[in-house]
GROMACS .gro file of C-alpha atoms in nm:
model
  515
    1MET     CA    1  -1.328   0.359  -1.737
    2SER     CA    2  -1.117   0.100  -1.931
    3GLY     CA    3  -0.787   0.017  -1.783
    4TRP     CA    4  -0.793   0.121  -1.393
    5ARG     CA    5  -1.085  -0.017  -1.199
    6ARG     CA    6  -1.269   0.294  -1.054
    7ARG     CA    7  -1.486   0.113  -0.807
    8SER     CA    8  -1.641   0.403  -0.616
    9LEU     CA    9  -1.936   0.379  -0.462
   10LEU     CA   10  -2.256   0.505  -0.665
   11MET     CA   11  -2.599   0.542  -0.647
   12ALA     CA   12  -2.775   0.242  -0.795
   13PRO     CA   13  -3.100   0.090  -0.823
   14LEU     CA   14  -3.140  -0.289  -0.727
   15MET     CA   15  -3.013  -0.561  -0.945
   16THR     CA   16  -3.124  -0.897  -0.987
   17PRO     CA   17  -2.869  -1.096  -0.809
   18LEU     CA   18  -2.757  -1.464  -0.964
   19MET     CA   19  -2.679  -1.704  -0.712
   20THR     CA   20  -2.535  -2.036  -0.796
   21PRO     CA   21  -2.403  -2.254  -0.508
   22LEU     CA   22  -2.154  -2.467  -0.711
   23VAL     CA   23  -1.985  -2.814  -0.519
   24PRO     CA   24  -1.689  -2.982  -0.618
   25LEU     CA   25  -1.693  -3.246  -0.917
   26ALA     CA   26  -1.557  -3.561  -0.798
   27GLY     CA   27  -1.423  -3.622  -1.141
   28TRP     CA   28  -1.210  -3.327  -1.162
   29LEU     CA   29  -1.007  -3.480  -0.890
   30THR     CA   30  -0.743  -3.783  -0.915
   31PRO     CA   31  -0.814  -4.050  -0.651
   32SER     CA   32  -0.499  -3.999  -0.434
   33GLN     CA   33  -0.629  -3.589  -0.450
   34ALA     CA   34  -0.987  -3.693  -0.331
   35ALA     CA   35  -0.810  -3.914  -0.033
   36THR     CA   36  -0.598  -3.706   0.121
   37MET     CA   37  -0.823  -3.369   0.051
   38PRO     CA   38  -0.848  -3.183   0.415
   39GLY     CA   39  -1.202  -3.121   0.561
   40THR     CA   40  -1.461  -2.873   0.443
   41ARG     CA   41  -1.331  -2.596   0.264
   42VAL     CA   42  -1.589  -2.352   0.127
   43ALA     CA   43  -1.564  -2.058  -0.078
   44LEU     CA   44  -1.794  -1.776  -0.090
   45VAL     CA   45  -1.732  -1.628  -0.447
   46ILE     CA   46  -1.864  -1.237  -0.502
   47GLY     CA   47  -1.829  -1.044  -0.809
   48ASN     CA   48  -2.027  -0.752  -0.853
   49ALA     CA   49  -2.035  -0.529  -1.182
   50ALA     CA   50  -2.350  -0.384  -1.315
   51TYR     CA   51  -2.338  -0.097  -1.120
   52ALA     CA   52  -2.545   0.157  -1.280
   53GLY     CA   53  -2.341   0.472  -1.265
   54ALA     CA   54  -1.990   0.292  -1.285
   55PRO     CA   55  -2.015  -0.075  -1.432
   56LEU     CA   56  -1.740  -0.269  -1.431
   57PRO     CA   57  -1.577  -0.466  -1.709
   58ASN     CA   58  -1.474  -0.821  -1.550
   59ALA     CA   59  -1.578  -0.828  -1.171
   60ALA     CA   60  -1.853  -1.037  -1.288
   61ASN     CA   61  -1.612  -1.270  -1.561
   62ASP     CA   62  -1.346  -1.278  -1.248
   63ALA     CA   63  -1.598  -1.458  -1.003
   64LYS     CA   64  -1.718  -1.666  -1.253
   65ALA     CA   65  -1.374  -1.781  -1.326
   66MET     CA   66  -1.290  -1.816  -0.980
   67SER     CA   67  -1.593  -2.017  -0.891
   68ALA     CA   68  -1.475  -2.278  -1.110
   69ALA     CA   69  -1.132  -2.283  -1.056
   70LEU     CA   70  -1.203  -2.285  -0.675
   71SER     CA   71  -1.486  -2.584  -0.735
   72ALA     CA   72  -1.212  -2.777  -0.956
   73MET     CA   73  -0.982  -2.759  -0.597
   74GLY     CA   74  -1.220  -2.950  -0.373
   75PHE     CA   75  -1.380  -2.608  -0.235
   76GLN     CA   76  -1.751  -2.593  -0.215
   77VAL     CA   77  -1.840  -2.279  -0.348
   78VAL     CA   78  -2.154  -2.053  -0.274
   79GLU     CA   79  -2.131  -1.762  -0.541
   80ALA     CA   80  -2.325  -1.447  -0.598
   81ARG     CA   81  -2.336  -1.213  -0.888
   82ASP     CA   82  -2.443  -0.837  -0.936
   83ALA     CA   83  -2.592  -0.900  -0.587
   84GLY     CA   84  -2.756  -0.651  -0.310
   85LYS     CA   85  -2.685  -0.655   0.013
   86LEU     CA   86  -2.954  -0.855   0.150
   87GLN     CA   87  -2.825  -1.127  -0.131
   88MET     CA   88  -2.490  -1.084  -0.008
   89GLU     CA   89  -2.575  -1.141   0.332
   90GLN     CA   90  -2.786  -1.434   0.228
   91ALA     CA   91  -2.475  -1.587   0.052
   92LEU     CA   92  -2.243  -1.505   0.337
   93ALA     CA   93  -2.508  -1.686   0.568
   94ARG     CA   94  -2.502  -2.001   0.367
   95ALA     CA   95  -2.099  -2.037   0.356
   96GLN     CA   96  -2.109  -2.001   0.731
   97ALA     CA   97  -2.380  -2.291   0.763
   98LEU     CA   98  -2.175  -2.495   0.537
   99LEU     CA   99  -1.841  -2.418   0.756
  100ARG     CA  100  -1.995  -2.422   1.094
  101GLY     CA  101  -1.854  -2.674   1.349
  102GLN     CA  102  -1.657  -2.837   1.060
  103ASN     CA  103  -1.265  -2.686   1.167
  104GLY     CA  104  -1.269  -2.627   0.827
  105ILE     CA  105  -1.123  -2.369   0.577
  106GLY     CA  106  -1.346  -2.037   0.469
  107LEU     CA  107  -1.208  -1.811   0.151
  108LEU     CA  108  -1.393  -1.513   0.038
  109TYR     CA  109  -1.326  -1.407  -0.263
  110TYR     CA  110  -1.466  -1.044  -0.382
  111ALA     CA  111  -1.480  -0.843  -0.701
  112GLY     CA  112  -1.594  -0.538  -0.718
  113HIS     CA  113  -1.638  -0.171  -0.578
  114GLY     CA  114  -1.496  -0.116  -0.220
  115LEU     CA  115  -1.406   0.152  -0.009
  116GLN     CA  116  -1.303   0.241   0.359
  117VAL     CA  117  -1.483   0.517   0.611
  118ASP     CA  118  -1.272   0.568   0.932
  119TRP     CA  119  -1.043   0.289   0.879
  120ARG     CA  120  -1.340   0.011   0.804
  121ASN     CA  121  -1.313  -0.165   0.492
  122TYR     CA  122  -1.667  -0.242   0.332
  123LEU     CA  123  -1.780  -0.438   0.019
  124VAL     CA  124  -2.040  -0.269  -0.213
  125PRO     CA  125  -2.350  -0.345  -0.338
  126VAL     CA  126  -2.481  -0.305  -0.634
  127ASP     CA  127  -2.803  -0.136  -0.489
  128ALA     CA  128  -2.611   0.106  -0.277
  129ALA     CA  129  -2.711   0.478  -0.258
  130PRO     CA  130  -2.546   0.631   0.013
  131ARG     CA  131  -2.563   0.994  -0.005
  132SER     CA  132  -2.366   1.068   0.269
  133ALA     CA  133  -2.068   0.858   0.457
  134ALA     CA  134  -2.310   0.791   0.789
  135ASP     CA  135  -2.502   0.589   0.500
  136VAL     CA  136  -2.242   0.334   0.400
  137PRO     CA  137  -2.221   0.109   0.736
  138ARG     CA  138  -2.636   0.066   0.671
  139GLN     CA  139  -2.599  -0.004   0.271
  140THR     CA  140  -2.249  -0.157   0.267
  141VAL     CA  141  -2.131  -0.488   0.354
  142ASP     CA  142  -1.846  -0.430   0.641
  143ILE     CA  143  -1.558  -0.685   0.596
  144GLN     CA  144  -1.519  -0.757   0.968
  145SER     CA  145  -1.899  -0.900   0.946
  146VAL     CA  146  -1.722  -1.168   0.728
  147MET     CA  147  -1.480  -1.249   0.964
  148ASP     CA  148  -1.708  -1.252   1.262
  149ALA     CA  149  -1.884  -1.520   1.042
  150PHE     CA  150  -1.574  -1.737   0.992
  151LYS     CA  151  -1.514  -1.689   1.336
  152SER     CA  152  -1.852  -1.825   1.454
  153ALA     CA  153  -1.814  -2.131   1.270
  154GLY     CA  154  -1.536  -2.230   1.407
  155ASN     CA  155  -1.276  -2.217   1.103
  156ARG     CA  156  -0.937  -2.320   1.139
  157MET     CA  157  -0.793  -2.118   0.838
  158ASN     CA  158  -0.942  -1.810   0.676
  159ILE     CA  159  -0.855  -1.680   0.340
  160VAL     CA  160  -0.968  -1.325   0.269
  161VAL     CA  161  -0.945  -1.217  -0.107
  162LEU     CA  162  -1.023  -0.875  -0.238
  163ASP     CA  163  -0.989  -0.773  -0.579
  164ALA     CA  164  -1.129  -0.431  -0.544
  165CYS     CA  165  -0.986  -0.055  -0.599
  166ARG     CA  166  -1.172   0.060  -0.312
  167ASP     CA  167  -1.193   0.440  -0.427
  168ASN     CA  168  -1.358   0.649  -0.177
  169PRO     CA  169  -1.643   0.881  -0.302
  170PHE     CA  170  -1.666   1.093   0.011
  171GLY     CA  171  -1.331   1.259   0.005
  172ALA     CA  172  -1.041   1.280   0.227
  173SER     CA  173  -1.250   1.423   0.490
  174ALA     CA  174  -1.388   1.096   0.524
  175SER     CA  175  -1.123   0.842   0.450
  176ALA     CA  176  -0.839   0.781   0.249
  177LYS     CA  177  -0.804   0.674  -0.070
  178GLY     CA  178  -0.828   0.297  -0.107
  179LEU     CA  179  -0.885  -0.001   0.185
  180ALA     CA  180  -0.687   0.045   0.507
  181PRO     CA  181  -0.426  -0.163   0.577
  182LEU     CA  182  -0.568  -0.492   0.807
  183ASP     CA  183  -0.353  -0.697   1.028
  184ALA     CA  184  -0.462  -1.089   0.979
  185PRO     CA  185  -0.650  -1.169   1.296
  186PRO     CA  186  -0.535  -1.571   1.429
  187GLY     CA  187  -0.532  -1.827   1.157
  188THR     CA  188  -0.575  -1.584   0.863
  189PHE     CA  189  -0.480  -1.461   0.528
  190PHE     CA  190  -0.569  -1.139   0.409
  191ALA     CA  191  -0.454  -1.091   0.001
  192TYR     CA  192  -0.562  -0.750  -0.150
  193ALA     CA  193  -0.520  -0.664  -0.553
  194THR     CA  194  -0.351  -0.363  -0.460
  195ALA     CA  195  -0.189  -0.234  -0.168
  196PRO     CA  196  -0.371  -0.003   0.084
  197GLY     CA  197  -0.440   0.310   0.015
  198ASN     CA  198  -0.399   0.258  -0.360
  199VAL     CA  199  -0.629   0.163  -0.702
  200ALA     CA  200  -0.613  -0.158  -0.888
  201GLU     CA  201  -0.646  -0.229  -1.312
  202ASP     CA  202  -0.959  -0.388  -1.413
  203GLY     CA  203  -0.866  -0.405  -1.770
  204SER     CA  204  -1.106  -0.376  -2.064
  205ALA     CA  205  -1.399  -0.593  -2.157
  206ALA     CA  206  -1.178  -0.766  -2.384
  207ASP     CA  207  -0.944  -0.919  -2.163
  208GLY     CA  208  -1.180  -1.113  -2.002
  209ASN     CA  209  -1.048  -1.080  -1.653
  210GLY     CA  210  -0.884  -0.827  -1.429
  211LEU     CA  211  -0.507  -0.751  -1.389
  212TYR     CA  212  -0.494  -0.914  -1.063
  213THR     CA  213  -0.749  -1.234  -1.077
  214ARG     CA  214  -0.613  -1.325  -1.438
  215PHE     CA  215  -0.269  -1.397  -1.292
  216LEU     CA  216  -0.403  -1.549  -0.949
  217LEU     CA  217  -0.618  -1.799  -1.195
  218GLN     CA  218  -0.278  -1.921  -1.318
  219GLU     CA  219  -0.097  -1.958  -0.987
  220MET     CA  220  -0.375  -2.114  -0.730
  221PRO     CA  221  -0.383  -2.477  -0.917
  222ARG     CA  222  -0.009  -2.550  -0.898
  223GLN     CA  223  -0.007  -2.856  -0.679
  224ASP     CA  224   0.324  -2.812  -0.539
  225ALA     CA  225   0.235  -2.405  -0.413
  226ARG     CA  226   0.251  -2.311  -0.031
  227ILE     CA  227   0.005  -2.024  -0.010
  228GLU     CA  228   0.238  -1.720   0.012
  229ASP     CA  229   0.428  -1.841  -0.305
  230VAL     CA  230   0.112  -1.797  -0.489
  231PHE     CA  231   0.046  -1.461  -0.381
  232LYS     CA  232   0.420  -1.358  -0.412
  233ARG     CA  233   0.409  -1.480  -0.750
  234VAL     CA  234   0.124  -1.318  -0.820
  235ARG     CA  235   0.237  -0.978  -0.685
  236LEU     CA  236   0.538  -0.993  -0.906
  237GLN     CA  237   0.321  -1.073  -1.223
  238VAL     CA  238   0.115  -0.781  -1.152
  239ARG     CA  239   0.393  -0.557  -1.037
  240LYS     CA  240   0.582  -0.606  -1.338
  241ALA     CA  241   0.246  -0.622  -1.587
  242SER     CA  242   0.135  -0.295  -1.430
  243GLN     CA  243   0.515  -0.126  -1.468
  244GLY     CA  244   0.493  -0.056  -1.092
  245ARG     CA  245   0.151   0.126  -1.085
  246GLN     CA  246  -0.032  -0.159  -0.888
  247ILE     CA  247   0.143  -0.392  -0.625
  248PRO     CA  248  -0.086  -0.666  -0.444
  249TRP     CA  249  -0.040  -0.663  -0.069
  250GLU     CA  250  -0.090  -0.985   0.190
  251SER     CA  251  -0.104  -0.993   0.588
  252THR     CA  252  -0.075  -1.326   0.710
  253SER     CA  253  -0.115  -1.488   1.038
  254LEU     CA  254  -0.070  -1.817   0.959
  255GLU     CA  255   0.169  -2.030   1.188
  256ASP     CA  256   0.160  -2.322   0.940
  257ASP     CA  257   0.227  -2.355   0.577
  258PHE     CA  258  -0.014  -2.504   0.329
  259VAL     CA  259  -0.066  -2.560  -0.032
  260PHE     CA  260  -0.328  -2.328  -0.165
  261ALA     CA  261  -0.483  -2.593  -0.437
  262THR     CA  262  -0.509  -2.845  -0.145
  263GLY     CA  263  -0.518  -2.719   0.172
  264GLN     CA  264  -0.240  -2.956   0.306
  265LYS     CA  265   0.022  -2.890   0.550
  266VAL     CA  266   0.357  -2.844   0.430
  267GLU     CA  267   0.616  -3.023   0.631
  268ALA     CA  268   0.944  -2.861   0.702
  269PRO     CA  269   1.215  -3.030   0.489
  270SER     CA  270   1.501  -3.244   0.619
  271ALA     CA  271   1.831  -3.099   0.692
  272LEU     CA  272   1.971  -3.255   0.330
  273ARG     CA  273   1.707  -3.145   0.165
  274ARG     CA  274   1.713  -2.779   0.314
  275ASP     CA  275   2.104  -2.751   0.262
  276ALA     CA  276   2.041  -2.883  -0.152
  277GLU     CA  277   1.764  -2.608  -0.162
  278PHE     CA  278   1.976  -2.337  -0.027
  279ASN     CA  279   2.290  -2.464  -0.192
  280ALA     CA  280   2.095  -2.397  -0.538
  281GLU     CA  281   1.943  -2.095  -0.426
  282LYS     CA  282   2.290  -1.939  -0.366
  283ALA     CA  283   2.452  -2.053  -0.657
  284GLU     CA  284   2.162  -1.857  -0.857
  285TRP     CA  285   2.172  -1.576  -0.646
  286ASP     CA  286   2.576  -1.519  -0.700
  287ARG     CA  287   2.535  -1.523  -1.080
  288ILE     CA  288   2.300  -1.216  -1.015
  289GLN     CA  289   2.361  -1.034  -0.727
  290ASP     CA  290   2.588  -0.782  -0.933
  291SER     CA  291   2.325  -0.750  -1.195
  292ARG     CA  292   2.174  -0.404  -1.313
  293ARG     CA  293   1.883  -0.602  -1.487
  294ALA     CA  294   1.581  -0.593  -1.309
  295GLU     CA  295   1.474  -0.878  -1.516
  296ASP     CA  296   1.733  -1.123  -1.335
  297PHE     CA  297   1.572  -1.025  -1.001
  298TYR     CA  298   1.194  -1.079  -1.125
  299ALA     CA  299   1.320  -1.415  -1.252
  300PHE     CA  300   1.485  -1.530  -0.939
  301LEU     CA  301   1.188  -1.457  -0.691
  302GLN     CA  302   0.982  -1.621  -0.927
  303ARG     CA  303   1.200  -1.903  -0.901
  304TYR     CA  304   1.227  -1.876  -0.516
  305PRO     CA  305   0.936  -1.635  -0.397
  306SER     CA  306   1.002  -1.734  -0.005
  307GLY     CA  307   1.344  -1.846  -0.104
  308ARG     CA  308   1.663  -1.788   0.187
  309ILE     CA  309   1.785  -1.502  -0.012
  310SER     CA  310   1.458  -1.363  -0.118
  311GLU     CA  311   1.446  -1.059   0.074
  312LEU     CA  312   1.790  -0.943  -0.056
  313ALA     CA  313   1.663  -1.004  -0.397
  314GLN     CA  314   1.333  -0.788  -0.328
  315PHE     CA  315   1.544  -0.515  -0.223
  316ARG     CA  316   1.791  -0.506  -0.507
  317LEU     CA  317   1.449  -0.491  -0.760
  318ASP     CA  318   1.324  -0.212  -0.559
  319GLN     CA  319   1.643   0.001  -0.612
  320LEU     CA  320   1.677  -0.121  -0.971
  321ASN     CA  321   1.257  -0.094  -1.047
  322ARG     CA  322   1.130   0.138  -0.782
  323PRO     CA  323   0.756   0.090  -0.693
  324GLN     CA  324   0.576   0.375  -0.829
  325VAL     CA  325   0.292   0.286  -0.499
  326GLN     CA  326   0.351   0.264  -0.141
  327ALA     CA  327   0.096   0.057   0.110
  328MET     CA  328  -0.066   0.330   0.350
  329GLN     CA  329   0.053   0.229   0.700
  330ALA     CA  330  -0.022   0.395   1.010
  331VAL     CA  331   0.309   0.517   1.082
  332ASP     CA  332   0.599   0.657   0.865
  333MET     CA  333   0.761   0.407   0.634
  334LEU     CA  334   1.090   0.435   0.414
  335PRO     CA  335   1.027   0.427   0.066
  336ALA     CA  336   1.137   0.085  -0.073
  337GLY     CA  337   1.441   0.048  -0.246
  338VAL     CA  338   1.582   0.358  -0.073
  339ASP     CA  339   1.983   0.329   0.048
  340ARG     CA  340   1.972   0.327   0.409
  341PHE     CA  341   2.337   0.476   0.464
  342ARG     CA  342   2.513   0.785   0.370
  343VAL     CA  343   2.890   0.836   0.401
  344GLY     CA  344   2.908   1.053   0.725
  345ASP     CA  345   2.627   0.863   0.907
  346SER     CA  346   2.736   0.799   1.267
  347TRP     CA  347   2.539   0.636   1.544
  348ALA     CA  348   2.644   0.465   1.912
  349VAL     CA  349   2.506   0.156   2.078
  350GLU     CA  350   2.510   0.028   2.421
  351ARG     CA  351   2.583  -0.327   2.457
  352THR     CA  352   2.516  -0.534   2.798
  353ASP     CA  353   2.678  -0.850   2.798
  354ARG     CA  354   2.473  -1.070   3.029
  355LEU     CA  355   2.731  -1.357   2.995
  356ALA     CA  356   2.985  -1.087   3.155
  357GLY     CA  357   2.801  -0.989   3.449
  358ASN     CA  358   2.579  -0.734   3.277
  359ARG     CA  359   2.899  -0.587   3.153
  360VAL     CA  360   2.841  -0.259   2.997
  361SER     CA  361   3.019  -0.113   2.678
  362ARG     CA  362   2.986   0.109   2.406
  363ILE     CA  363   3.003   0.077   2.052
  364ARG     CA  364   3.031   0.363   1.776
  365GLY     CA  365   2.983   0.357   1.402
  366GLU     CA  366   3.041   0.580   1.114
  367VAL     CA  367   2.984   0.528   0.770
  368THR     CA  368   3.340   0.612   0.647
  369ALA     CA  369   3.297   0.541   0.272
  370ILE     CA  370   3.065   0.364   0.011
  371GLU     CA  371   3.190   0.112  -0.257
  372GLY     CA  372   2.934  -0.031  -0.470
  373GLY     CA  373   2.685  -0.235  -0.220
  374ARG     CA  374   2.937  -0.220   0.026
  375VAL     CA  375   2.874   0.026   0.330
  376LEU     CA  376   3.221   0.043   0.501
  377ILE     CA  377   3.211   0.128   0.896
  378ASN     CA  378   3.499   0.246   1.084
  379GLY     CA  379   3.733   0.205   0.778
  380GLY     CA  380   3.606  -0.139   0.701
  381LYS     CA  381   3.645  -0.320   1.023
  382THR     CA  382   3.253  -0.343   0.978
  383ILE     CA  383   3.082  -0.414   0.650
  384PHE     CA  384   2.666  -0.368   0.573
  385ASP     CA  385   2.499  -0.369   0.265
  386GLN     CA  386   2.249  -0.082   0.198
  387MET     CA  387   1.964  -0.273   0.291
  388GLY     CA  388   2.132  -0.308   0.627
  389GLY     CA  389   2.250  -0.658   0.628
  390VAL     CA  390   2.572  -0.740   0.769
  391LEU     CA  391   2.853  -0.854   0.551
  392LEU     CA  392   3.138  -0.816   0.833
  393ASN     CA  393   3.191  -0.766   1.164
  394GLY     CA  394   3.374  -0.863   1.521
  395PHE     CA  395   3.198  -1.233   1.464
  396GLY     CA  396   3.287  -1.332   1.131
  397ALA     CA  397   3.241  -1.251   0.750
  398LYS     CA  398   2.866  -1.322   0.606
  399ASP     CA  399   2.779  -1.481   0.278
  400PRO     CA  400   2.524  -1.370   0.176
  401ALA     CA  401   2.428  -1.095   0.446
  402VAL     CA  402   2.235  -1.123   0.721
  403ALA     CA  403   1.944  -0.918   0.688
  404VAL     CA  404   1.817  -0.753   1.018
  405ALA     CA  405   1.500  -0.636   0.875
  406PRO     CA  406   1.307  -0.725   0.528
  407ALA     CA  407   1.287  -0.529   0.216
  408ASP     CA  408   0.965  -0.390   0.346
  409LEU     CA  409   0.792  -0.398   0.699
  410GLN     CA  410   0.442  -0.494   0.819
  411VAL     CA  411   0.292  -0.678   1.096
  412GLY     CA  412   0.251  -1.062   1.033
  413LYS     CA  413   0.505  -1.051   0.731
  414ARG     CA  414   0.724  -1.384   0.728
  415TRP     CA  415   1.069  -1.484   0.592
  416ARG     CA  416   1.324  -1.706   0.593
  417SER     CA  417   1.712  -1.638   0.568
  418ALA     CA  418   2.039  -1.830   0.555
  419PHE     CA  419   2.386  -1.747   0.556
  420THR     CA  420   2.730  -1.893   0.579
  421ASN     CA  421   2.945  -1.709   0.875
  422THR     CA  422   3.349  -1.763   0.856
  423ILE     CA  423   3.557  -1.655   1.123
  424THR     CA  424   3.952  -1.620   1.154
  425GLY     CA  425   4.087  -1.903   1.078
  426GLY     CA  426   3.837  -2.073   0.851
  427THR     CA  427   3.588  -2.175   1.060
  428ALA     CA  428   3.262  -2.168   0.920
  429ALA     CA  429   2.888  -2.195   1.045
  430ARG     CA  430   2.621  -2.235   0.845
  431ASN     CA  431   2.282  -2.063   0.999
  432PHE     CA  432   1.933  -2.060   0.917
  433TYR     CA  433   1.672  -1.854   1.037
  434ASP     CA  434   1.274  -1.770   1.043
  435HIS     CA  435   1.166  -1.443   1.078
  436ARG     CA  436   0.850  -1.310   1.178
  437VAL     CA  437   0.736  -0.924   1.246
  438ALA     CA  438   0.539  -0.971   1.569
  439ALA     CA  439   0.425  -0.623   1.636
  440LEU     CA  440   0.411  -0.238   1.593
  441GLU     CA  441   0.450  -0.104   1.954
  442ASP     CA  442   0.601   0.170   2.130
  443MET     CA  443   0.984   0.143   2.186
  444VAL     CA  444   1.202   0.349   2.429
  445VAL     CA  445   1.549   0.418   2.372
  446PRO     CA  446   1.791   0.649   2.498
  447ALA     CA  447   1.798   0.765   2.076
  448GLY     CA  448   1.419   0.846   2.172
  449ARG     CA  449   1.100   0.725   2.146
  450TYR     CA  450   0.918   0.546   1.863
  451ARG     CA  451   0.681   0.356   1.676
  452ALA     CA  452   0.892   0.066   1.604
  453PHE     CA  453   0.819  -0.301   1.438
  454ARG     CA  454   0.907  -0.599   1.684
  455ILE     CA  455   1.100  -0.874   1.464
  456GLU     CA  456   1.108  -1.218   1.649
  457SER     CA  457   1.395  -1.470   1.478
  458SER     CA  458   1.453  -1.807   1.566
  459GLY     CA  459   1.717  -2.085   1.398
  460GLU     CA  460   1.969  -2.286   1.441
  461SER     CA  461   2.379  -2.247   1.368
  462ILE     CA  462   2.560  -2.565   1.242
  463SER     CA  463   2.940  -2.619   1.207
  464PRO     CA  464   3.173  -2.921   1.242
  465GLY     CA  465   3.122  -3.042   1.538
  466SER     CA  466   2.878  -2.837   1.724
  467ALA     CA  467   2.477  -2.691   1.677
  468LEU     CA  468   2.360  -2.375   1.835
  469LYS     CA  469   2.006  -2.271   1.883
  470LEU     CA  470   1.959  -1.920   1.786
  471HIS     CA  471   1.698  -1.664   1.893
  472ASN     CA  472   1.713  -1.261   1.823
  473THR     CA  473   1.435  -1.019   1.884
  474HIS     CA  474   1.509  -0.686   1.704
  475TRP     CA  475   1.311  -0.336   1.701
  476VAL     CA  476   1.326  -0.155   1.413
  477ASP     CA  477   1.245   0.198   1.306
  478PRO     CA  478   1.034   0.222   0.978
  479ALA     CA  479   1.086   0.550   0.889
  480SER     CA  480   1.489   0.512   0.830
  481MET     CA  481   1.492   0.133   0.895
  482THR     CA  482   1.749   0.224   1.158
  483LEU     CA  483   1.793  -0.069   1.432
  484LEU     CA  484   1.690   0.025   1.770
  485ARG     CA  485   1.764  -0.253   1.994
  486GLN     CA  486   1.827  -0.617   1.947
  487ASP     CA  487   1.849  -0.865   2.200
  488VAL     CA  488   2.036  -1.151   2.127
  489HIS     CA  489   2.015  -1.535   2.321
  490HIS     CA  490   2.263  -1.812   2.134
  491THR     CA  491   2.231  -2.147   2.334
  492SER     CA  492   2.329  -2.510   2.308
  493TYR     CA  493   2.054  -2.739   2.158
  494ASP     CA  494   1.962  -2.858   2.533
  495ARG     CA  495   2.005  -2.437   2.658
  496THR     CA  496   2.262  -2.582   2.932
  497GLN     CA  497   2.540  -2.375   2.739
  498HIS     CA  498   2.505  -1.991   2.661
  499PHE     CA  499   2.733  -1.887   2.400
  500PHE     CA  500   2.589  -1.526   2.328
  501ASP     CA  501   2.364  -1.332   2.560
  502PHE     CA  502   2.365  -0.968   2.528
  503THR     CA  503   2.120  -0.648   2.441
  504ASP     CA  504   2.230  -0.358   2.233
  505VAL     CA  505   2.012  -0.037   2.267
  506LEU     CA  506   2.059   0.273   2.042
  507LEU     CA  507   2.218   0.576   2.233
  508TRP     CA  508   2.225   0.826   1.950
  509ARG     CA  509   2.191   0.866   1.531
  510LYS     CA  510   2.365   1.136   1.381
  511PRO     CA  511   2.247   1.089   0.983
  512ALA     CA  512   2.427   1.271   0.727
  513PRO     CA  513   2.274   1.570   0.515
  514ARG     CA  514   2.026   1.400   0.256
  515SER     CA  515   1.946   1.556  -0.086
   0.00000   0.00000   0.00000
């Protein structure tokens, strides 16, 4: 069907595959690029379109265009179009052989039908003809087999891009719609054309390429774009073009930043450059933060996809332009852009201060008023925003808000933040953090038992005459985005002096009635 990529499994006869290995052309690279290229980079590109019962207008075109783009960027490309299972496995074996022992970068790009059965994900060959869910593992290609092949090759980094809408023809008794979410194994970046459990737009034959791949082809060649920036920009463009019906999804476990086009590692900026970049981003944020136009936040995020204020901007976009889809996850999630506070919400926290001999104190909070985007706690002694970010507390006023949790949660998510904290008397400290959602795990606090996301945050606080090393760990309930526990450790850089060392745990929480 034109428009929606209904990539369901079908009863199809064997199609003759076209397998064309492509090699990079030296003339497509500048001498400086060629001299600084990383080690072996191999891309396995598969585009299956000629399904007998439900052909796809653009999957083969997507693969052809992707092969050319990746080859131009220096990848060795192994391509299979309209391939049966045997041909897909042969292509995987060829890619594995090229990568083996090279400490290289492996990439899988797949366009075609895909599905999940029992929380495992499968790529569908054009000759698949299963009659039950039990036939699927025998007649399709398990994504895990690709990951195993890349792992055995000894790759230092893997990238998996799946442009498939992943309908399941066996119904809810076999599995949910769409691909199951996968946590990226070490050294891996996963990218889906749409959020797990949802479908993706393919477009008509006149479009030439599917919606997701069309934007990916535009963003990949940017010589200065980090891998996460490439996919974040694609996500924004697809979301906007589909009016929120399709929102791509990523999961990463990469420890370092890489430029997608070259595979080169991105070095951390100097402190001077970091300050200058944040100043520019903050000036733009101050201009738009009260805007009611979603377009302003699309533009901001396109310019600063991984900026220090990007999560605040993402939340504002979600408030103004609510997504029409939500990623399937193993736990209940508060929908994107939903206000996290109502007048009358109340809670209590127990703090154990290790620098004061494990002194225990209790802190109560109640939302007494909401003024615009400002949530006043205990008459305004503490102020949050609707994302849960802290604007004012006993340690000072923050600008912009300190986001304890991001706009959305999933294991592997990374983001950055920065703010200026001004204490009584005007002394200001600029704080920079790097955050990572480290795990989804069981958490027991006096308020109850939860499946919570653990967020690890580290950074530094710089003020005239001093600099502190910061490390915080937070556990957040995804169903309400409530902070369940936080461990805070702030020390001098040589760790000889401790300035904050305490733990907060949630004793109880009483939400006000929701309509």
